[in-house]
Every structure is written in structure tokens, then in C-alpha cells.
mmCIF file with all atom_site columns, C-alpha atoms in Angstrom:
data_model
loop_
_atom_site.group_PDB
_atom_site.id
_atom_site.type_symbol
_atom_site.label_atom_id
_atom_site.label_alt_id
_atom_site.label_comp_id
_atom_site.label_asym_id
_atom_site.label_entity_id
_atom_site.label_seq_id
_atom_site.pdbx_PDB_ins_code
_atom_site.Cartn_x
_atom_site.Cartn_y
_atom_site.Cartn_z
_atom_site.occupancy
_atom_site.B_iso_or_equiv
_atom_site.pdbx_formal_charge
_atom_site.auth_seq_id
_atom_site.auth_comp_id
_atom_site.auth_asym_id
_atom_site.auth_atom_id
_atom_site.pdbx_PDB_model_num
ATOM 1   C CA . MET F 1 1   ? -234.909 33.721  47.852 1.00 82.00 ? 9   MET F CA 1
ATOM 2   C CA . SER F 1 2   ? -235.503 37.167  46.396 1.00 95.00 ? 10  SER F CA 1
ATOM 3   C CA . GLU F 1 3   ? -238.821 38.224  44.957 1.00 95.00 ? 11  GLU F CA 1
ATOM 4   C CA . LEU F 1 4   ? -237.385 38.071  41.439 1.00 93.00 ? 12  LEU F CA 1
ATOM 5   C CA . GLU F 1 5   ? -236.071 34.540  42.028 1.00 94.00 ? 13  GLU F CA 1
ATOM 6   C CA . THR F 1 6   ? -239.454 33.508  43.381 1.00 95.00 ? 14  THR F CA 1
ATOM 7   C CA . LEU F 1 7   ? -241.187 34.883  40.275 1.00 95.00 ? 15  LEU F CA 1
ATOM 8   C CA . ARG F 1 8   ? -238.705 33.147  37.981 1.00 96.00 ? 16  ARG F CA 1
ATOM 9   C CA . ALA F 1 9   ? -239.271 29.866  39.752 1.00 96.00 ? 17  ALA F CA 1
ATOM 10  C CA . ALA F 1 10  ? -243.055 30.265  39.440 1.00 97.00 ? 18  ALA F CA 1
ATOM 11  C CA . VAL F 1 11  ? -242.706 30.950  35.703 1.00 97.00 ? 19  VAL F CA 1
ATOM 12  C CA . ARG F 1 12  ? -240.492 27.893  35.266 1.00 97.00 ? 20  ARG F CA 1
ATOM 13  C CA . ASP F 1 13  ? -243.061 25.748  37.104 1.00 97.00 ? 21  ASP F CA 1
ATOM 14  C CA . GLU F 1 14  ? -245.777 27.128  34.835 1.00 97.00 ? 22  GLU F CA 1
ATOM 15  C CA . LEU F 1 15  ? -243.684 26.320  31.757 1.00 97.00 ? 23  LEU F CA 1
ATOM 16  C CA . ASP F 1 16  ? -243.296 22.730  32.941 1.00 96.00 ? 24  ASP F CA 1
ATOM 17  C CA . SER F 1 17  ? -247.081 22.501  33.276 1.00 97.00 ? 25  SER F CA 1
ATOM 18  C CA . LEU F 1 18  ? -247.691 24.115  29.900 1.00 98.00 ? 26  LEU F CA 1
ATOM 19  C CA . TRP F 1 19  ? -245.422 21.573  28.128 1.00 98.00 ? 27  TRP F CA 1
ATOM 20  C CA . SER F 1 20  ? -247.303 18.760  29.853 1.00 97.00 ? 28  SER F CA 1
ATOM 21  C CA . ASP F 1 21  ? -250.620 20.373  28.922 1.00 98.00 ? 29  ASP F CA 1
ATOM 22  C CA . LEU F 1 22  ? -249.452 20.622  25.305 1.00 97.00 ? 30  LEU F CA 1
ATOM 23  C CA . ASN F 1 23  ? -248.644 16.963  25.204 1.00 96.00 ? 31  ASN F CA 1
ATOM 24  C CA . ASN F 1 24  ? -252.089 16.103  26.642 1.00 96.00 ? 32  ASN F CA 1
ATOM 25  C CA . ALA F 1 25  ? -253.817 18.516  24.226 1.00 96.00 ? 33  ALA F CA 1
ATOM 26  C CA . ARG F 1 26  ? -252.162 16.769  21.277 1.00 94.00 ? 34  ARG F CA 1
ATOM 27  C CA . TYR F 1 27  ? -253.540 13.416  22.415 1.00 91.00 ? 35  TYR F CA 1
ATOM 28  C CA . SER F 1 28  ? -257.003 14.955  22.963 1.00 93.00 ? 36  SER F CA 1
ATOM 29  C CA . ALA F 1 29  ? -257.094 16.630  19.536 1.00 92.00 ? 37  ALA F CA 1
ATOM 30  C CA . ILE F 1 30  ? -259.561 15.220  17.047 1.00 88.00 ? 38  ILE F CA 1
ATOM 31  C CA . SER F 1 31  ? -256.792 14.421  14.626 1.00 80.00 ? 39  SER F CA 1
ATOM 32  C CA . GLY F 1 32  ? -254.573 13.218  17.451 1.00 78.00 ? 40  GLY F CA 1
ATOM 33  C CA . LYS F 1 33  ? -251.902 15.680  16.385 1.00 84.00 ? 41  LYS F CA 1
ATOM 34  C CA . TRP F 1 34  ? -252.868 19.339  16.780 1.00 92.00 ? 42  TRP F CA 1
ATOM 35  C CA . SER F 1 35  ? -255.737 21.643  17.777 1.00 94.00 ? 43  SER F CA 1
ATOM 36  C CA . MET F 1 36  ? -256.504 25.255  18.550 1.00 95.00 ? 44  MET F CA 1
ATOM 37  C CA . GLN F 1 37  ? -255.791 24.412  22.180 1.00 96.00 ? 45  GLN F CA 1
ATOM 38  C CA . CYS F 1 38  ? -252.290 23.344  21.151 1.00 97.00 ? 46  CYS F CA 1
ATOM 39  C CA . ASP F 1 39  ? -251.803 26.691  19.370 1.00 97.00 ? 47  ASP F CA 1
ATOM 40  C CA . PHE F 1 40  ? -252.948 28.529  22.498 1.00 98.00 ? 48  PHE F CA 1
ATOM 41  C CA . LEU F 1 41  ? -250.553 26.585  24.720 1.00 98.00 ? 49  LEU F CA 1
ATOM 42  C CA . VAL F 1 42  ? -247.607 27.132  22.342 1.00 98.00 ? 50  VAL F CA 1
ATOM 43  C CA . GLU F 1 43  ? -248.198 30.886  22.407 1.00 98.00 ? 51  GLU F CA 1
ATOM 44  C CA . ARG F 1 44  ? -248.146 30.823  26.237 1.00 98.00 ? 52  ARG F CA 1
ATOM 45  C CA . ILE F 1 45  ? -244.974 28.718  26.203 1.00 98.00 ? 53  ILE F CA 1
ATOM 46  C CA . LYS F 1 46  ? -243.307 31.168  23.829 1.00 98.00 ? 54  LYS F CA 1
ATOM 47  C CA . LYS F 1 47  ? -244.167 34.178  25.997 1.00 97.00 ? 55  LYS F CA 1
ATOM 48  C CA . LEU F 1 48  ? -242.867 32.602  29.201 1.00 97.00 ? 56  LEU F CA 1
ATOM 49  C CA . THR F 1 49  ? -239.788 31.101  27.523 1.00 97.00 ? 57  THR F CA 1
ATOM 50  C CA . ALA F 1 50  ? -238.840 34.599  26.382 1.00 95.00 ? 58  ALA F CA 1
ATOM 51  C CA . LEU F 1 51  ? -238.795 35.628  30.047 1.00 94.00 ? 59  LEU F CA 1
ATOM 52  C CA . VAL F 1 52  ? -236.891 32.770  31.666 1.00 96.00 ? 60  VAL F CA 1
ATOM 53  C CA . GLY F 1 53  ? -235.321 30.707  28.884 1.00 96.00 ? 61  GLY F CA 1
ATOM 54  C CA . PRO F 1 54  ? -236.090 27.179  27.745 1.00 97.00 ? 62  PRO F CA 1
ATOM 55  C CA . THR F 1 55  ? -237.386 24.364  29.848 1.00 97.00 ? 63  THR F CA 1
ATOM 56  C CA . PRO F 1 56  ? -234.629 21.715  29.904 1.00 96.00 ? 64  PRO F CA 1
ATOM 57  C CA . TRP F 1 57  ? -235.342 19.125  27.218 1.00 96.00 ? 65  TRP F CA 1
ATOM 58  C CA . GLU F 1 58  ? -234.917 16.375  29.789 1.00 96.00 ? 66  GLU F CA 1
ATOM 59  C CA . SER F 1 59  ? -238.151 17.578  31.412 1.00 95.00 ? 67  SER F CA 1
ATOM 60  C CA . ILE F 1 60  ? -240.179 17.376  28.170 1.00 97.00 ? 68  ILE F CA 1
ATOM 61  C CA . GLU F 1 61  ? -242.359 14.453  27.138 1.00 96.00 ? 69  GLU F CA 1
ATOM 62  C CA . LEU F 1 62  ? -240.504 12.217  24.696 1.00 95.00 ? 70  LEU F CA 1
ATOM 63  C CA . GLN F 1 63  ? -243.061 12.540  21.905 1.00 94.00 ? 71  GLN F CA 1
ATOM 64  C CA . LEU F 1 64  ? -242.699 16.355  21.818 1.00 97.00 ? 72  LEU F CA 1
ATOM 65  C CA . LEU F 1 65  ? -238.971 15.887  21.296 1.00 97.00 ? 73  LEU F CA 1
ATOM 66  C CA . GLU F 1 66  ? -239.299 13.111  18.728 1.00 96.00 ? 74  GLU F CA 1
ATOM 67  C CA . ASP F 1 67  ? -241.795 15.129  16.701 1.00 95.00 ? 75  ASP F CA 1
ATOM 68  C CA . GLY F 1 68  ? -239.563 18.233  16.815 1.00 96.00 ? 76  GLY F CA 1
ATOM 69  C CA . ILE F 1 69  ? -242.187 20.379  18.512 1.00 97.00 ? 77  ILE F CA 1
ATOM 70  C CA . TYR F 1 70  ? -239.911 21.426  21.369 1.00 98.00 ? 78  TYR F CA 1
ATOM 71  C CA . GLN F 1 71  ? -237.215 22.356  18.870 1.00 98.00 ? 79  GLN F CA 1
ATOM 72  C CA . ARG F 1 72  ? -239.632 24.226  16.543 1.00 97.00 ? 80  ARG F CA 1
ATOM 73  C CA . VAL F 1 73  ? -241.150 26.290  19.340 1.00 98.00 ? 81  VAL F CA 1
ATOM 74  C CA . HIS F 1 74  ? -237.746 27.454  20.519 1.00 98.00 ? 82  HIS F CA 1
ATOM 75  C CA . ALA F 1 75  ? -236.553 28.148  16.976 1.00 97.00 ? 83  ALA F CA 1
ATOM 76  C CA . GLU F 1 76  ? -239.615 30.308  16.381 1.00 97.00 ? 84  GLU F CA 1
ATOM 77  C CA . VAL F 1 77  ? -238.720 32.539  19.349 1.00 96.00 ? 85  VAL F CA 1
ATOM 78  C CA . GLY F 1 78  ? -234.994 32.513  18.609 1.00 96.00 ? 86  GLY F CA 1
ATOM 79  C CA . VAL F 1 79  ? -234.043 30.662  21.772 1.00 96.00 ? 87  VAL F CA 1
ATOM 80  C CA . HIS F 1 80  ? -231.143 28.188  21.566 1.00 95.00 ? 88  HIS F CA 1
ATOM 81  C CA . ALA F 1 81  ? -232.401 24.900  23.053 1.00 95.00 ? 89  ALA F CA 1
ATOM 82  C CA . PRO F 1 82  ? -230.382 21.955  21.719 1.00 96.00 ? 90  PRO F CA 1
ATOM 83  C CA . VAL F 1 83  ? -231.638 18.424  22.284 1.00 97.00 ? 91  VAL F CA 1
ATOM 84  C CA . ASP F 1 84  ? -229.520 15.288  22.508 1.00 97.00 ? 92  ASP F CA 1
ATOM 85  C CA . MET F 1 85  ? -231.490 13.288  19.974 1.00 97.00 ? 93  MET F CA 1
ATOM 86  C CA . GLU F 1 86  ? -229.222 10.279  20.415 1.00 97.00 ? 94  GLU F CA 1
ATOM 87  C CA . HIS F 1 87  ? -230.274 10.177  24.055 1.00 96.00 ? 95  HIS F CA 1
ATOM 88  C CA . VAL F 1 88  ? -233.903 10.572  23.013 1.00 97.00 ? 96  VAL F CA 1
ATOM 89  C CA . ALA F 1 89  ? -233.555 7.678   20.547 1.00 96.00 ? 97  ALA F CA 1
ATOM 90  C CA . ARG F 1 90  ? -231.939 5.451   23.171 1.00 96.00 ? 98  ARG F CA 1
ATOM 91  C CA . THR F 1 91  ? -234.731 6.274   25.615 1.00 95.00 ? 99  THR F CA 1
ATOM 92  C CA . ARG F 1 92  ? -237.367 5.369   23.028 1.00 94.00 ? 100 ARG F CA 1
ATOM 93  C CA . GLU F 1 93  ? -235.569 2.087   22.296 1.00 94.00 ? 101 GLU F CA 1
ATOM 94  C CA . GLN F 1 94  ? -235.542 1.260   26.016 1.00 93.00 ? 102 GLN F CA 1
ATOM 95  C CA . ILE F 1 95  ? -239.234 2.098   26.406 1.00 91.00 ? 103 ILE F CA 1
ATOM 96  C CA . ASP F 1 96  ? -240.135 -0.013  23.385 1.00 90.00 ? 104 ASP F CA 1
ATOM 97  C CA . ALA F 1 97  ? -237.983 -2.929  24.635 1.00 90.00 ? 105 ALA F CA 1
ATOM 98  C CA . ASP F 1 98  ? -239.583 -2.738  28.062 1.00 88.00 ? 106 ASP F CA 1
ATOM 99  C CA . ARG F 1 99  ? -243.063 -2.811  26.509 1.00 86.00 ? 107 ARG F CA 1
ATOM 100 C CA . GLN F 1 100 ? -242.186 -5.920  24.525 1.00 87.00 ? 108 GLN F CA 1
ATOM 101 C CA . ARG F 1 101 ? -240.999 -7.681  27.660 1.00 83.00 ? 109 ARG F CA 1
ATOM 102 C CA . GLU F 1 102 ? -244.182 -6.911  29.617 1.00 74.00 ? 110 GLU F CA 1
ATOM 103 C CA . PRO F 1 103 ? -246.392 -9.970  30.011 1.00 73.00 ? 111 PRO F CA 1
ATOM 104 C CA . ARG F 1 104 ? -249.548 -9.756  27.950 1.00 67.00 ? 112 ARG F CA 1
ATOM 105 C CA . SER F 1 105 ? -252.871 -10.026 29.735 1.00 60.00 ? 113 SER F CA 1
ATOM 106 C CA . THR F 1 106 ? -254.848 -13.154 28.794 1.00 58.00 ? 114 THR F CA 1
ATOM 107 C CA . HIS F 1 107 ? -258.152 -11.858 30.137 1.00 57.00 ? 115 HIS F CA 1
#
């Protein structure tokens, strides 16, 4: 692997982490939706995305796709990053169905 390929791989790994951090920051925000930390992470995501392109949507937490955050971030930097929202909806349906089938704790 060339030095450039190694650097690109490192940036892609960092992007994966930043998207996960953004999802976690949203849940930690006082409002449960957004915070200054989220803004900071989005700016870092934008900078790195401009260097190596978008993180595949299949690697992004479902809630960020459902809320349109992934799509908005890429639109703001002019990067084409389509999402198969039908697949996202089917995935959500499956998750919700699985949760309903889980036995409830009686403790």
C-alpha cells in the first residue's frame, strides 16, 4: 500500500469514527437532538469528506439516515451521497419487529 493509500485509509477510518461520535453526541445533547459538539463533529466530517469522499451510507447509524443528517451534511459540501431510503425503512421495520418479539422482563 502506498503512503497516499495509507493516508486515505486512515482518513476513512476517522470519518467512520466521527459519524459514530456524531450519533453519540446527539443522544448526549441536552435536547437529545443537537449540541455544539454536534456542530464541531459535522465540521470535521465535512473537511475529511472533501478529501476522500462520502462514507458509505450502509456504515452510518440508522437514525442519522432517517433524520436526513447524513444527506444534509453531504449536500452542504456538494458531495453526491445518495441513500436507499427504502432499504433504510425496511431495516427500521425489521428492528421494530424484532423489538416487539423480544420477551419482556418481569423483574
